[in-house]
Amino acid sequence: MSTLVREKARGTVAHRYLLLSVIFVLSVPVTFAQRTEFDILKGNDVVGKILATRSTSGERTLYLMTSYSEFDIVAKQVVRSTMAAEYSGSVLSMCHLNMYINGSMRDSSHMVHRSGRGDCYVHPKKRFLHEGAVEWTTARMYFEEPVDQPSIFVESVLKHCPLVRTGAGKYRLDLPGAKSNHYAYEDGILREIRVDRALFDLVFKRT
């Protein structure tokens, strides 16, 4: 099988997971739902939007985040992303993420959890197994403060990353590649995320 065919097959599987998540949101009777929005700021300019939803039906909970932004880093960047994370009870059963920049896929990852371990794939060709249950992901952090959590499972890399409490309601999530995200909560509600990167900083502010 050629590399191109393999990549297309993996992309098909990943989009199938995402499609099933969207079908869950649209077709399953929802007994509890929350929705929140964040502005994406670069400096003082609003350059995009994040829509985050949490839907619950019985023992199943689905987190779905979509974002769109436009900003300049050397050249114009149009960024679209979708992230879905489904829980069965308190344990993650599936997650998927993709990001497109100027119409081309930049990042993609997915995991399906079965029999105590997760089958993981990270674009372009990294496959591995994750052992053990997952309870906290970045998706969950949009709706709950991660009190006393030493690490968070990050959907983009499909592994746990250190979480450091830096103050009252404030946390730093340390990511691979010397990257970090800073979360600020008030009364348990997420108000702001600051994204620190080598070439740019962004702030996600609750509207």
Tab-separated table of N, CA and C in Angstrom, residues 70-192:
chain	number	residue	atom	x	y	z
A	70	GLU	N	-8.263	34.328	11.930
A	70	GLU	CA	-7.419	34.860	10.863
A	70	GLU	C	-6.439	35.853	11.472
A	71	PHE	N	-5.155	35.657	11.217
A	71	PHE	CA	-4.150	36.603	11.696
A	71	PHE	C	-2.887	36.451	10.859
A	72	ASP	N	-1.980	37.405	11.024
A	72	ASP	CA	-0.752	37.430	10.236
A	72	ASP	C	0.443	36.986	11.069
A	73	ILE	N	1.176	35.983	10.552
A	73	ILE	CA	2.498	35.607	11.065
A	73	ILE	C	3.355	35.406	9.821
A	74	VAL	N	4.122	36.423	9.467
A	74	VAL	CA	4.854	36.472	8.193
A	74	VAL	C	3.860	36.648	7.048
A	75	ALA	N	2.878	35.725	6.952
A	75	ALA	CA	1.818	35.835	5.951
A	75	ALA	C	0.482	35.561	6.631
A	76	LYS	N	-0.598	35.784	5.919
A	76	LYS	CA	-1.926	35.578	6.487
A	76	LYS	C	-2.149	34.108	6.807
A	77	GLN	N	-2.682	33.846	8.000
A	77	GLN	CA	-3.001	32.496	8.435
A	77	GLN	C	-4.501	32.402	8.717
A	78	VAL	N	-5.170	31.497	8.038
A	78	VAL	CA	-6.568	31.201	8.315
A	78	VAL	C	-6.612	29.832	8.977
A	79	VAL	N	-7.018	29.805	10.243
A	79	VAL	CA	-6.928	28.580	11.033
A	79	VAL	C	-8.332	28.109	11.413
A	80	ARG	N	-8.617	26.855	11.094
A	80	ARG	CA	-9.867	26.206	11.500
A	80	ARG	C	-9.529	24.937	12.275
A	81	SER	N	-10.238	24.710	13.361
A	81	SER	CA	-9.984	23.486	14.123
A	81	SER	C	-11.284	22.928	14.678
A	82	THR	N	-11.283	21.607	14.871
A	82	THR	CA	-12.398	20.901	15.490
A	82	THR	C	-11.828	19.873	16.452
A	83	MET	N	-12.385	19.831	17.650
A	83	MET	CA	-11.958	18.845	18.630
A	83	MET	C	-13.186	18.225	19.273
A	84	ALA	N	-13.208	16.902	19.363
A	84	ALA	CA	-14.297	16.186	20.009
A	84	ALA	C	-13.714	15.212	21.024
A	85	ALA	N	-14.361	15.118	22.187
A	85	ALA	CA	-13.948	14.165	23.213
A	85	ALA	C	-15.208	13.577	23.832
A	86	GLU	N	-15.320	12.271	23.773
A	86	GLU	CA	-16.504	11.607	24.314
A	86	GLU	C	-16.117	10.789	25.548
A	87	TYR	N	-16.925	10.925	26.597
A	87	TYR	CA	-16.727	10.194	27.847
A	87	TYR	C	-17.855	9.187	28.036
A	88	SER	N	-17.490	8.055	28.636
A	88	SER	CA	-18.467	7.101	29.132
A	88	SER	C	-18.336	7.115	30.648
A	89	GLY	N	-19.329	7.670	31.326
A	89	GLY	CA	-19.175	7.922	32.749
A	89	GLY	C	-18.108	8.985	32.948
A	90	SER	N	-17.103	8.675	33.757
A	90	SER	CA	-16.028	9.637	34.016
A	90	SER	C	-14.766	9.345	33.219
A	91	VAL	N	-14.828	8.379	32.295
A	91	VAL	CA	-13.636	7.929	31.574
A	91	VAL	C	-13.750	8.257	30.089
A	92	LEU	N	-12.670	8.793	29.524
A	92	LEU	CA	-12.626	9.116	28.099
A	92	LEU	C	-12.725	7.840	27.261
A	93	SER	N	-13.625	7.840	26.289
A	93	SER	CA	-13.767	6.679	25.405
A	93	SER	C	-13.270	6.962	23.994
A	94	MET	N	-13.238	8.248	23.589
A	94	MET	CA	-12.804	8.601	22.244
A	94	MET	C	-12.459	10.075	22.206
A	95	CYS	N	-11.457	10.450	21.431
A	95	CYS	CA	-11.214	11.863	21.146
A	95	CYS	C	-10.633	12.005	19.751
A	96	HIS	N	-10.864	13.173	19.173
A	96	HIS	CA	-10.369	13.455	17.825
A	96	HIS	C	-10.116	14.944	17.698
A	97	LEU	N	-9.064	15.290	16.996
A	97	LEU	CA	-8.742	16.699	16.746
A	97	LEU	C	-8.190	16.852	15.334
A	98	ASN	N	-8.595	17.926	14.665
A	98	ASN	CA	-7.911	18.292	13.425
A	98	ASN	C	-7.798	19.802	13.336
A	99	MET	N	-6.739	20.243	12.664
A	99	MET	CA	-6.487	21.670	12.467
A	99	MET	C	-6.040	21.899	11.032
A	100	TYR	N	-6.665	22.898	10.400
A	100	TYR	CA	-6.318	23.258	9.032
A	100	TYR	C	-5.831	24.702	9.013
A	101	ILE	N	-4.730	24.935	8.312
A	101	ILE	CA	-4.206	26.279	8.118
A	101	ILE	C	-4.193	26.578	6.628
A	102	ASN	N	-4.897	27.630	6.255
A	102	ASN	CA	-5.031	28.010	4.839
A	102	ASN	C	-5.487	26.834	3.977
A	103	GLY	N	-6.411	26.042	4.535
A	103	GLY	CA	-7.013	24.944	3.779
A	103	GLY	C	-6.243	23.644	3.789
A	104	SER	N	-5.032	23.624	4.350
A	104	SER	CA	-4.225	22.403	4.401
A	104	SER	C	-4.168	21.871	5.829
A	105	MET	N	-4.259	20.541	5.970
A	105	MET	CA	-4.237	19.965	7.299
A	105	MET	C	-2.862	20.134	7.933
A	106	ARG	N	-2.863	20.712	9.138
A	106	ARG	CA	-1.616	20.922	9.870
A	106	ARG	C	-1.434	19.862	10.951
A	107	ASP	N	-2.514	19.569	11.673
A	107	ASP	CA	-2.461	18.587	12.754
A	107	ASP	C	-3.715	17.739	12.733
A	108	SER	N	-3.547	16.477	13.146
A	108	SER	CA	-4.680	15.581	13.288
A	108	SER	C	-4.300	14.482	14.277
A	109	SER	N	-5.242	14.105	15.108
A	109	SER	CA	-4.990	13.016	16.052
A	109	SER	C	-6.315	12.389	16.443
A	110	HIS	N	-6.265	11.104	16.819
A	110	HIS	CA	-7.466	10.472	17.347
A	110	HIS	C	-7.094	9.303	18.241
A	111	MET	N	-7.983	9.011	19.187
A	111	MET	CA	-7.805	7.873	20.076
A	111	MET	C	-9.150	7.233	20.343
A	112	VAL	N	-9.170	5.896	20.342
A	112	VAL	CA	-10.339	5.127	20.751
A	112	VAL	C	-9.898	4.235	21.901
A	113	HIS	N	-10.625	4.290	23.009
A	113	HIS	CA	-10.251	3.562	24.216
A	113	HIS	C	-11.073	2.280	24.312
A	114	ARG	N	-10.370	1.153	24.381
A	114	ARG	CA	-11.038	-0.143	24.504
A	114	ARG	C	-10.251	-1.022	25.465
A	115	SER	N	-10.966	-1.744	26.303
A	115	SER	CA	-10.371	-2.758	27.176
A	115	SER	C	-9.175	-2.220	27.964
A	116	GLY	N	-9.309	-1.008	28.491
A	116	GLY	CA	-8.278	-0.465	29.357
A	116	GLY	C	-7.104	0.187	28.668
A	117	ARG	N	-7.139	0.333	27.353
A	117	ARG	CA	-6.051	1.005	26.653
A	117	ARG	C	-6.584	1.748	25.433
A	118	GLY	N	-5.842	2.766	25.029
A	118	GLY	CA	-6.263	3.586	23.905
A	118	GLY	C	-5.427	3.311	22.664
A	119	ASP	N	-6.107	3.146	21.536
A	119	ASP	CA	-5.444	3.015	20.233
A	119	ASP	C	-5.271	4.424	19.682
A	120	CYS	N	-4.025	4.894	19.576
A	120	CYS	CA	-3.735	6.298	19.269
A	120	CYS	C	-3.066	6.466	17.916
A	121	TYR	N	-3.400	7.565	17.270
A	121	TYR	CA	-2.734	7.948	16.018
A	121	TYR	C	-2.548	9.460	16.007
A	122	VAL	N	-1.316	9.910	15.726
A	122	VAL	CA	-1.000	11.323	15.595
A	122	VAL	C	-0.389	11.546	14.218
A	123	HIS	N	-0.970	12.448	13.446
A	123	HIS	CA	-0.489	12.775	12.111
A	123	HIS	C	0.979	13.240	12.172
A	124	PRO	N	1.858	12.821	11.261
A	124	PRO	CA	1.507	12.112	10.030
A	124	PRO	C	1.587	10.588	10.106
A	125	LYS	N	2.345	10.003	11.055
A	125	LYS	CA	2.472	8.542	11.010
A	125	LYS	C	2.811	7.916	12.356
A	126	LYS	N	2.446	8.563	13.436
A	126	LYS	CA	2.775	8.031	14.755
A	126	LYS	C	1.596	7.246	15.310
A	127	ARG	N	1.818	5.956	15.561
A	127	ARG	CA	0.798	5.083	16.139
A	127	ARG	C	1.350	4.472	17.419
A	128	PHE	N	0.512	4.404	18.462
A	128	PHE	CA	0.953	3.826	19.721
A	128	PHE	C	-0.260	3.508	20.584
A	129	LEU	N	-0.029	2.810	21.686
A	129	LEU	CA	-1.085	2.477	22.634
A	129	LEU	C	-0.910	3.300	23.900
A	130	HIS	N	-2.020	3.757	24.435
A	130	HIS	CA	-1.994	4.466	25.713
A	130	HIS	C	-2.640	3.566	26.755
A	131	GLU	N	-1.884	3.235	27.806
A	131	GLU	CA	-2.377	2.350	28.852
A	131	GLU	C	-3.075	3.147	29.946
A	132	GLY	N	-4.154	2.588	30.472
A	132	GLY	CA	-4.845	3.200	31.595
A	132	GLY	C	-5.964	4.137	31.187
A	133	ALA	N	-6.843	4.411	32.159
A	133	ALA	CA	-7.993	5.279	31.913
A	133	ALA	C	-7.584	6.748	31.905
A	134	VAL	N	-8.360	7.555	31.184
A	134	VAL	CA	-8.154	9.001	31.121
A	134	VAL	C	-9.400	9.681	31.664
A	135	GLU	N	-9.219	10.594	32.628
A	135	GLU	CA	-10.363	11.309	33.193
A	135	GLU	C	-10.360	12.794	32.847
A	136	TRP	N	-9.174	13.411	32.743
A	136	TRP	CA	-9.108	14.853	32.482
A	136	TRP	C	-8.434	15.130	31.147
A	137	THR	N	-9.135	15.884	30.302
A	137	THR	CA	-8.595	16.344	29.027
A	137	THR	C	-8.728	17.861	28.958
A	138	THR	N	-8.099	18.468	27.955
A	138	THR	CA	-8.229	19.919	27.805
A	138	THR	C	-9.674	20.305	27.493
A	139	ALA	N	-10.417	19.423	26.819
A	139	ALA	CA	-11.822	19.715	26.533
A	139	ALA	C	-12.612	19.885	27.824
A	140	ARG	N	-12.373	19.021	28.786
A	140	ARG	CA	-13.080	19.101	30.065
A	140	ARG	C	-12.729	20.386	30.816
A	141	MET	N	-11.508	20.894	30.608
A	141	MET	CA	-11.077	22.109	31.299
A	141	MET	C	-11.891	23.340	30.891
A	142	TYR	N	-12.559	23.289	29.734
A	142	TYR	CA	-13.405	24.409	29.330
A	142	TYR	C	-14.633	24.544	30.220
A	143	PHE	N	-15.006	23.460	30.918
A	143	PHE	CA	-16.244	23.466	31.696
A	143	PHE	C	-16.044	23.185	33.180
A	144	GLU	N	-14.838	22.743	33.568
A	144	GLU	CA	-14.580	22.447	34.978
A	144	GLU	C	-13.158	22.867	35.329
A	145	GLU	N	-12.992	23.384	36.533
A	145	GLU	CA	-11.655	23.724	37.005
A	145	GLU	C	-10.938	22.450	37.469
A	146	PRO	N	-9.710	22.231	37.020
A	146	PRO	CA	-8.994	20.983	37.322
A	146	PRO	C	-8.310	21.005	38.691
A	147	VAL	N	-9.113	21.152	39.719
A	147	VAL	CA	-8.571	21.256	41.074
A	147	VAL	C	-7.826	19.972	41.448
A	148	ASP	N	-6.597	20.139	41.941
A	148	ASP	CA	-5.763	19.029	42.430
A	148	ASP	C	-5.356	18.027	41.344
A	149	GLN	N	-5.409	18.427	40.088
A	149	GLN	CA	-4.974	17.536	39.019
A	149	GLN	C	-3.491	17.789	38.701
A	150	PRO	N	-2.639	16.774	38.763
A	150	PRO	CA	-1.210	16.974	38.481
A	150	PRO	C	-0.884	16.986	36.989
A	151	SER	N	-1.804	16.451	36.166
A	151	SER	CA	-1.554	16.399	34.724
A	151	SER	C	-2.887	16.360	33.985
A	152	ILE	N	-2.819	16.694	32.702
A	152	ILE	CA	-3.996	16.715	31.829
A	152	ILE	C	-3.650	15.945	30.559
A	153	PHE	N	-4.590	15.113	30.089
A	153	PHE	CA	-4.410	14.412	28.825
A	153	PHE	C	-4.713	15.384	27.692
A	154	VAL	N	-3.720	15.632	26.842
A	154	VAL	CA	-3.840	16.632	25.777
A	154	VAL	C	-4.192	15.932	24.466
A	155	GLU	N	-5.318	16.326	23.872
A	155	GLU	CA	-5.834	15.632	22.696
A	155	GLU	C	-4.917	15.719	21.493
A	156	SER	N	-4.156	16.786	21.354
A	156	SER	CA	-3.306	16.949	20.170
A	156	SER	C	-2.115	16.004	20.167
A	157	VAL	N	-1.619	15.632	21.348
A	157	VAL	CA	-0.454	14.738	21.430
A	157	VAL	C	-0.815	13.383	22.029
A	158	LEU	N	-2.031	13.249	22.562
A	158	LEU	CA	-2.548	11.994	23.113
A	158	LEU	C	-1.672	11.451	24.238
A	159	LYS	N	-1.307	12.337	25.140
A	159	LYS	CA	-0.589	11.918	26.339
A	159	LYS	C	-0.803	12.942	27.445
A	160	HIS	N	-0.475	12.526	28.677
A	160	HIS	CA	-0.603	13.420	29.815
A	160	HIS	C	0.550	14.427	29.843
A	161	CYS	N	0.201	15.678	30.129
A	161	CYS	CA	1.193	16.749	30.246
A	161	CYS	C	1.040	17.395	31.623
A	162	PRO	N	2.152	17.875	32.198
A	162	PRO	CA	2.110	18.430	33.557
A	162	PRO	C	1.222	19.668	33.656
A	163	LEU	N	0.447	19.724	34.748
A	163	LEU	CA	-0.369	20.889	35.058
A	163	LEU	C	0.126	21.465	36.379
A	164	VAL	N	0.470	22.760	36.360
A	164	VAL	CA	1.025	23.429	37.538
A	164	VAL	C	0.079	24.526	37.988
A	165	ARG	N	-0.315	24.495	39.264
A	165	ARG	CA	-1.134	25.573	39.815
A	165	ARG	C	-0.223	26.752	40.128
A	166	THR	N	-0.523	27.912	39.524
A	166	THR	CA	0.338	29.087	39.684
A	166	THR	C	-0.270	30.159	40.574
A	167	GLY	N	-1.507	29.960	41.002
A	167	GLY	CA	-2.178	30.926	41.856
A	167	GLY	C	-3.614	30.498	42.058
A	168	ALA	N	-4.406	31.324	42.728
A	168	ALA	CA	-5.813	31.012	42.952
A	168	ALA	C	-6.558	30.973	41.621
A	169	GLY	N	-7.035	29.797	41.228
A	169	GLY	CA	-7.762	29.645	39.975
A	169	GLY	C	-6.903	29.745	38.735
A	170	LYS	N	-5.569	29.661	38.885
A	170	LYS	CA	-4.678	29.822	37.745
A	170	LYS	C	-3.767	28.596	37.587
A	171	TYR	N	-3.602	28.181	36.329
A	171	TYR	CA	-2.856	26.960	36.036
A	171	TYR	C	-2.024	27.134	34.771
A	172	ARG	N	-0.887	26.430	34.742
A	172	ARG	CA	-0.055	26.388	33.553
A	172	ARG	C	0.043	24.940	33.075
A	173	LEU	N	-0.331	24.716	31.822
A	173	LEU	CA	-0.233	23.398	31.215
A	173	LEU	C	1.001	23.383	30.329
A	174	ASP	N	1.979	22.541	30.675
A	174	ASP	CA	3.242	22.471	29.935
A	174	ASP	C	3.148	21.413	28.846
A	175	LEU	N	3.340	21.852	27.608
A	175	LEU	CA	3.202	20.991	26.437
A	175	LEU	C	4.571	20.650	25.865
A	176	PRO	N	4.639	19.609	25.039
A	176	PRO	CA	5.920	19.288	24.382
A	176	PRO	C	6.420	20.459	23.538
A	177	GLY	N	7.742	20.541	23.383
A	177	GLY	CA	8.329	21.600	22.571
A	177	GLY	C	8.404	22.933	23.274
A	178	ALA	N	8.487	22.924	24.607
A	178	ALA	CA	8.606	24.156	25.409
A	178	ALA	C	7.424	25.105	25.181
A	179	LYS	N	6.252	24.556	24.952
A	179	LYS	CA	5.036	25.348	24.791
A	179	LYS	C	4.242	25.303	26.092
A	180	SER	N	3.390	26.301	26.299
A	180	SER	CA	2.557	26.300	27.494
A	180	SER	C	1.258	27.050	27.248
A	181	ASN	N	0.204	26.598	27.938
A	181	ASN	CA	-1.084	27.273	27.960
A	181	ASN	C	-1.392	27.663	29.399
A	182	HIS	N	-1.908	28.872	29.591
A	182	HIS	CA	-2.212	29.366	30.925
A	182	HIS	C	-3.727	29.546	31.049
A	183	TYR	N	-4.320	28.916	32.072
A	183	TYR	CA	-5.766	28.929	32.282
A	183	TYR	C	-6.101	29.756	33.517
A	184	ALA	N	-7.143	30.578	33.412
A	184	ALA	CA	-7.577	31.409	34.540
A	184	ALA	C	-9.067	31.176	34.790
A	185	TYR	N	-9.404	30.805	36.039
A	185	TYR	CA	-10.780	30.519	36.442
A	185	TYR	C	-11.222	31.513	37.516
A	186	GLU	N	-12.521	31.808	37.513
A	186	GLU	CA	-13.142	32.593	38.574
A	186	GLU	C	-14.369	31.829	39.056
A	187	ASP	N	-14.395	31.493	40.351
A	187	ASP	CA	-15.501	30.723	40.920
A	187	ASP	C	-15.732	29.427	40.135
A	188	GLY	N	-14.634	28.799	39.700
A	188	GLY	CA	-14.717	27.531	38.995
A	188	GLY	C	-15.061	27.634	37.529
A	189	ILE	N	-15.238	28.843	37.003
A	189	ILE	CA	-15.611	29.045	35.597
A	189	ILE	C	-14.394	29.548	34.821
A	190	LEU	N	-14.104	28.898	33.705
A	190	LEU	CA	-12.976	29.310	32.879
A	190	LEU	C	-13.250	30.664	32.244
A	191	ARG	N	-12.344	31.612	32.471
A	191	ARG	CA	-12.501	32.956	31.925
A	191	ARG	C	-11.537	33.246	30.788
A	192	GLU	N	-10.347	32.650	30.848
A	192	GLU	CA	-9.325	33.030	29.875
A	192	GLU	C	-8.286	31.931	29.720
